[in-house]
Amino acid sequence: MKKVIKGAEPQLLTAYKVATPQNSWEQYTKKKNRKVLVQDRLKSDQSGLCAYCEINLLEKDSAGDADFRVEHFHPKSDTSTGHNWHLDWQNLLGCCHGGSQSKVTSSTIRFTSPDHSCDVPKEDKNLDGIILNPLTDVPAYPSIFKCDRTSGKLTAHSENCISANISDAIVQQTIDELRLDAERLNRFRREVLNKLNLELQSLTQSGLTLPQAQSRLSQIYLRKDGNQHWPAFFTSIRSYLGTKAEEHLRTINYAG
């Protein structure tokens, strides 16, 4: 999980809430243009990544459906306070299907039921204060997660958690509740980091020092592509490349 910077609420959503403040998400999305507008804005704000696991959010194509859906961080079913969580822009996130859908594109590697993650195990639970919200609780610096290349597992970065004044327990609870250590995700992260490791070895064998090689790979991988998307599993790449990744991110004024 990385920090997400939330953009301005779409004007169409704002106008809809003014006109029909008690309506539900399901009512809002009955019109495709309204639904697509919110979806596109979420994908843009999140630079193409799932707000929870950081897998790239694939569009629908000839091979299958989009691996994307809109998630309500706070359960939209909560009516205890009178607040309409359905249409609260700050409550909306873009997520993958967490391995639960057989008809998504790239389903041979993305459909792993019952090995689920993200909002699938979260279900309709109110986890406010129990897990991190990528909009408000995850700092741009330092990175409070780390990834082990051999296993692909995410864990709390204890030293950085202390620096950020964030409990490593809530970081671990975030991993546990969202199943960010699902084997599907571990496998994806291993593949990404093993590829980086081979490139790192190749660069050092060609004469670069390890810090030079780490710096070069940080410049290559920790940047947005032509669609303004970050690479999948951004935080794992950042963790693996260490201090050189941090130096590079500060150079490009990374903020989330």
GROMACS .gro file of C-alpha atoms in nm:
model
  256
    1MET     CA    1   0.000   0.000   0.000
    2LYS     CA    2   0.127   0.345  -0.094
    3LYS     CA    3   0.002   0.694  -0.029
    4VAL     CA    4  -0.277   0.806  -0.261
    5ILE     CA    5  -0.336   1.173  -0.334
    6LYS     CA    6  -0.707   1.235  -0.383
    7GLY     CA    7  -0.802   1.471  -0.662
    8ALA     CA    8  -1.099   1.706  -0.667
    9GLU     CA    9  -1.445   1.553  -0.656
   10PRO     CA   10  -1.596   1.519  -1.005
   11GLN     CA   11  -1.846   1.799  -1.062
   12LEU     CA   12  -2.106   1.553  -1.185
   13LEU     CA   13  -2.092   1.365  -0.854
   14THR     CA   14  -2.111   1.691  -0.659
   15ALA     CA   15  -2.417   1.804  -0.852
   16TYR     CA   16  -2.583   1.464  -0.811
   17LYS     CA   17  -2.535   1.476  -0.433
   18VAL     CA   18  -2.685   1.824  -0.414
   19ALA     CA   19  -2.989   1.710  -0.611
   20THR     CA   20  -3.032   1.370  -0.443
   21PRO     CA   21  -2.830   1.368  -0.117
   22GLN     CA   22  -2.978   1.043   0.015
   23ASN     CA   23  -2.934   0.833  -0.298
   24SER     CA   24  -2.717   0.523  -0.302
   25TRP     CA   25  -2.408   0.430  -0.500
   26GLU     CA   26  -2.620   0.182  -0.695
   27GLN     CA   27  -2.861   0.458  -0.794
   28TYR     CA   28  -2.577   0.688  -0.894
   29THR     CA   29  -2.416   0.425  -1.117
   30LYS     CA   30  -2.734   0.338  -1.305
   31LYS     CA   31  -2.617   0.585  -1.567
   32LYS     CA   32  -2.299   0.459  -1.727
   33ASN     CA   33  -2.147   0.802  -1.785
   34ARG     CA   34  -2.163   0.882  -1.413
   35LYS     CA   35  -2.008   0.549  -1.320
   36VAL     CA   36  -1.730   0.573  -1.577
   37LEU     CA   37  -1.643   0.928  -1.472
   38VAL     CA   38  -1.579   0.823  -1.113
   39GLN     CA   39  -1.393   0.509  -1.217
   40ASP     CA   40  -1.164   0.702  -1.449
   41ARG     CA   41  -1.091   0.966  -1.187
   42LEU     CA   42  -1.004   0.701  -0.927
   43LYS     CA   43  -0.768   0.526  -1.167
   44SER     CA   44  -0.604   0.857  -1.247
   45ASP     CA   45  -0.567   0.959  -0.881
   46GLN     CA   46  -0.413   0.620  -0.802
   47SER     CA   47  -0.184   0.628  -1.105
   48GLY     CA   48  -0.320   0.298  -1.234
   49LEU     CA   49  -0.268   0.090  -0.920
   50CYS     CA   50  -0.501  -0.087  -0.678
   51ALA     CA   51  -0.530   0.128  -0.366
   52TYR     CA   52  -0.458  -0.173  -0.146
   53CYS     CA   53  -0.221  -0.423  -0.310
   54GLU     CA   54  -0.069  -0.202  -0.586
   55ILE     CA   55  -0.135  -0.446  -0.869
   56ASN     CA   56  -0.195  -0.266  -1.198
   57LEU     CA   57  -0.564  -0.212  -1.272
   58LEU     CA   58  -0.628  -0.378  -1.607
   59GLU     CA   59  -0.893  -0.248  -1.846
   60LYS     CA   60  -1.151  -0.470  -2.011
   61ASP     CA   61  -1.027  -0.623  -2.336
   62SER     CA   62  -1.105  -0.909  -2.572
   63ALA     CA   63  -0.962  -1.155  -2.320
   64GLY     CA   64  -1.179  -1.059  -2.027
   65ASP     CA   65  -1.336  -0.803  -1.797
   66ALA     CA   66  -1.156  -0.519  -1.623
   67ASP     CA   67  -0.976  -0.609  -1.302
   68PHE     CA   68  -1.124  -0.308  -1.127
   69ARG     CA   69  -1.407  -0.209  -0.900
   70VAL     CA   70  -1.497   0.081  -0.674
   71GLU     CA   71  -1.441   0.020  -0.304
   72HIS     CA   72  -1.595   0.211  -0.013
   73PHE     CA   73  -1.332   0.229   0.262
   74HIS     CA   74  -1.596   0.288   0.527
   75PRO     CA   75  -1.892   0.053   0.471
   76LYS     CA   76  -2.155   0.228   0.261
   77SER     CA   77  -2.417   0.029   0.449
   78ASP     CA   78  -2.348   0.226   0.769
   79THR     CA   79  -2.648   0.447   0.844
   80SER     CA   80  -2.575   0.499   1.214
   81THR     CA   81  -2.476   0.866   1.182
   82GLY     CA   82  -2.690   0.979   0.892
   83HIS     CA   83  -2.382   1.037   0.681
   84ASN     CA   84  -2.418   0.909   0.324
   85TRP     CA   85  -2.105   0.698   0.283
   86HIS     CA   86  -2.227   0.579  -0.058
   87LEU     CA   87  -2.145   0.907  -0.231
   88ASP     CA   88  -1.866   1.045  -0.012
   89TRP     CA   89  -1.582   1.114  -0.258
   90GLN     CA   90  -1.323   1.073   0.018
   91ASN     CA   91  -1.464   0.727   0.087
   92LEU     CA   92  -1.416   0.593  -0.267
   93LEU     CA   93  -1.112   0.395  -0.377
   94GLY     CA   94  -1.027   0.195  -0.686
   95CYS     CA   95  -0.939  -0.170  -0.625
   96CYS     CA   96  -0.867  -0.489  -0.812
   97HIS     CA   97  -1.102  -0.785  -0.768
   98GLY     CA   98  -0.862  -0.946  -0.522
   99GLY     CA   99  -0.836  -1.274  -0.712
  100SER     CA  100  -1.211  -1.341  -0.685
  101GLN     CA  101  -1.335  -1.303  -1.044
  102SER     CA  102  -1.289  -1.575  -1.305
  103LYS     CA  103  -1.371  -1.358  -1.606
  104VAL     CA  104  -1.114  -1.081  -1.561
  105THR     CA  105  -0.848  -1.030  -1.823
  106SER     CA  106  -0.532  -1.229  -1.741
  107SER     CA  107  -0.752  -1.459  -1.533
  108THR     CA  108  -0.503  -1.746  -1.561
  109ILE     CA  109  -0.281  -1.563  -1.313
  110ARG     CA  110  -0.525  -1.320  -1.149
  111PHE     CA  111  -0.814  -1.552  -1.060
  112THR     CA  112  -0.697  -1.749  -0.757
  113SER     CA  113  -1.015  -1.812  -0.556
  114PRO     CA  114  -1.026  -1.876  -0.263
  115ASP     CA  115  -0.685  -1.702  -0.233
  116HIS     CA  116  -0.837  -1.355  -0.200
  117SER     CA  117  -0.708  -1.012  -0.102
  118CYS     CA  118  -0.797  -0.643  -0.079
  119ASP     CA  119  -1.166  -0.563  -0.035
  120VAL     CA  120  -1.275  -0.927  -0.069
  121PRO     CA  121  -1.175  -1.035   0.285
  122LYS     CA  122  -1.254  -0.685   0.412
  123GLU     CA  123  -1.616  -0.736   0.306
  124ASP     CA  124  -1.854  -0.496   0.483
  125LYS     CA  125  -1.647  -0.460   0.799
  126ASN     CA  126  -1.581  -0.120   0.950
  127LEU     CA  127  -1.203  -0.117   0.982
  128ASP     CA  128  -1.162   0.255   1.050
  129GLY     CA  129  -0.869   0.291   1.289
  130ILE     CA  130  -0.787  -0.079   1.255
  131ILE     CA  131  -0.618  -0.063   0.915
  132LEU     CA  132  -0.445   0.219   0.730
  133ASN     CA  133  -0.638   0.436   0.488
  134PRO     CA  134  -0.412   0.505   0.187
  135LEU     CA  135  -0.559   0.856   0.158
  136THR     CA  136  -0.492   0.973   0.512
  137ASP     CA  137  -0.269   0.732   0.702
  138VAL     CA  138   0.015   0.631   0.470
  139PRO     CA  139   0.300   0.884   0.445
  140ALA     CA  140   0.493   0.952   0.127
  141TYR     CA  141   0.810   0.924   0.338
  142PRO     CA  142   0.937   0.707   0.486
  143SER     CA  143   0.805   0.384   0.341
  144ILE     CA  144   0.639   0.195   0.625
  145PHE     CA  145   0.624  -0.138   0.440
  146LYS     CA  146   0.909  -0.360   0.330
  147CYS     CA  147   0.914  -0.663   0.103
  148ASP     CA  148   1.130  -0.975   0.118
  149ARG     CA  149   1.254  -1.073  -0.226
  150THR     CA  150   1.279  -1.445  -0.153
  151SER     CA  151   0.924  -1.489  -0.022
  152GLY     CA  152   0.753  -1.183  -0.169
  153LYS     CA  153   0.597  -1.116   0.172
  154LEU     CA  154   0.517  -0.768   0.298
  155THR     CA  155   0.591  -0.673   0.656
  156ALA     CA  156   0.600  -0.354   0.860
  157HIS     CA  157   0.924  -0.157   0.837
  158SER     CA  158   0.965  -0.114   1.213
  159GLU     CA  159   1.234   0.157   1.205
  160ASN     CA  160   1.042   0.366   0.954
  161CYS     CA  161   0.720   0.318   1.148
  162ILE     CA  162   0.891   0.471   1.452
  163SER     CA  163   1.018   0.759   1.240
  164ALA     CA  164   0.668   0.817   1.097
  165ASN     CA  165   0.505   0.779   1.441
  166ILE     CA  166   0.291   0.495   1.310
  167SER     CA  167   0.239   0.175   1.504
  168ASP     CA  168   0.391  -0.123   1.329
  169ALA     CA  169   0.097  -0.318   1.471
  170ILE     CA  170  -0.153  -0.125   1.256
  171VAL     CA  171   0.068  -0.180   0.952
  172GLN     CA  172   0.062  -0.554   1.021
  173GLN     CA  173  -0.314  -0.540   1.082
  174THR     CA  174  -0.352  -0.377   0.741
  175ILE     CA  175  -0.157  -0.661   0.581
  176ASP     CA  176  -0.359  -0.921   0.770
  177GLU     CA  177  -0.709  -0.776   0.723
  178LEU     CA  178  -0.660  -0.708   0.351
  179ARG     CA  179  -0.460  -1.028   0.303
  180LEU     CA  180  -0.179  -0.839   0.134
  181ASP     CA  181   0.030  -1.150   0.197
  182ALA     CA  182  -0.197  -1.369  -0.018
  183GLU     CA  183   0.013  -1.618  -0.211
  184ARG     CA  184  -0.101  -1.466  -0.541
  185LEU     CA  185   0.044  -1.131  -0.436
  186ASN     CA  186   0.358  -1.287  -0.290
  187ARG     CA  187   0.416  -1.459  -0.623
  188PHE     CA  188   0.371  -1.139  -0.822
  189ARG     CA  189   0.609  -0.950  -0.594
  190ARG     CA  190   0.869  -1.227  -0.609
  191GLU     CA  191   0.860  -1.215  -0.988
  192VAL     CA  192   0.908  -0.838  -0.993
  193LEU     CA  193   1.193  -0.840  -0.741
  194ASN     CA  194   1.369  -1.142  -0.889
  195LYS     CA  195   1.372  -0.964  -1.225
  196LEU     CA  196   1.520  -0.657  -1.057
  197ASN     CA  197   1.778  -0.874  -0.883
  198LEU     CA  198   1.894  -1.019  -1.214
  199GLU     CA  199   1.923  -0.671  -1.362
  200LEU     CA  200   2.114  -0.557  -1.055
  201GLN     CA  201   2.358  -0.845  -1.093
  202SER     CA  202   2.403  -0.769  -1.462
  203LEU     CA  203   2.481  -0.404  -1.393
  204THR     CA  204   2.734  -0.482  -1.121
  205GLN     CA  205   2.900  -0.743  -1.342
  206SER     CA  206   2.932  -0.476  -1.612
  207GLY     CA  207   3.136  -0.260  -1.376
  208LEU     CA  208   2.889  -0.049  -1.179
  209THR     CA  209   2.909  -0.042  -0.803
  210LEU     CA  210   2.604  -0.169  -0.617
  211PRO     CA  211   2.489   0.184  -0.522
  212GLN     CA  212   2.532   0.296  -0.884
  213ALA     CA  213   2.328   0.001  -1.007
  214GLN     CA  214   2.056   0.065  -0.748
  215SER     CA  215   2.045   0.429  -0.850
  216ARG     CA  216   2.012   0.345  -1.217
  217LEU     CA  217   1.732   0.095  -1.159
  218SER     CA  218   1.551   0.345  -0.936
  219GLN     CA  219   1.555   0.595  -1.221
  220ILE     CA  220   1.429   0.333  -1.466
  221TYR     CA  221   1.154   0.172  -1.259
  222LEU     CA  222   1.037   0.431  -1.008
  223ARG     CA  223   0.879   0.665  -1.257
  224LYS     CA  224   0.544   0.700  -1.426
  225ASP     CA  225   0.489   0.562  -1.775
  226GLY     CA  226   0.327   0.734  -2.071
  227ASN     CA  227  -0.016   0.683  -1.913
  228GLN     CA  228   0.103   0.847  -1.590
  229HIS     CA  229   0.092   0.512  -1.411
  230TRP     CA  230   0.335   0.398  -1.146
  231PRO     CA  231   0.479   0.046  -1.184
  232ALA     CA  232   0.285  -0.236  -1.023
  233PHE     CA  233   0.407  -0.317  -0.671
  234PHE     CA  234   0.571   0.023  -0.643
  235THR     CA  235   0.634  -0.010  -0.269
  236SER     CA  236   0.807  -0.347  -0.309
  237ILE     CA  237   1.040  -0.204  -0.575
  238ARG     CA  238   1.107   0.094  -0.353
  239SER     CA  239   1.186  -0.134  -0.061
  240TYR     CA  240   1.424  -0.350  -0.263
  241LEU     CA  241   1.623  -0.058  -0.404
  242GLY     CA  242   1.666   0.097  -0.062
  243THR     CA  243   1.830   0.433   0.001
  244LYS     CA  244   1.893   0.496  -0.368
  245ALA     CA  245   1.520   0.465  -0.431
  246GLU     CA  246   1.454   0.721  -0.159
  247GLU     CA  247   1.710   0.961  -0.305
  248HIS     CA  248   1.555   0.927  -0.650
  249LEU     CA  249   1.199   0.977  -0.525
  250ARG     CA  250   1.298   1.296  -0.346
  251THR     CA  251   1.474   1.416  -0.661
  252ILE     CA  252   1.153   1.378  -0.865
  253ASN     CA  253   0.945   1.532  -0.582
  254TYR     CA  254   0.743   1.216  -0.525
  255ALA     CA  255   0.449   1.289  -0.295
  256GLY     CA  256   0.224   0.987  -0.348
   0.00000   0.00000   0.00000
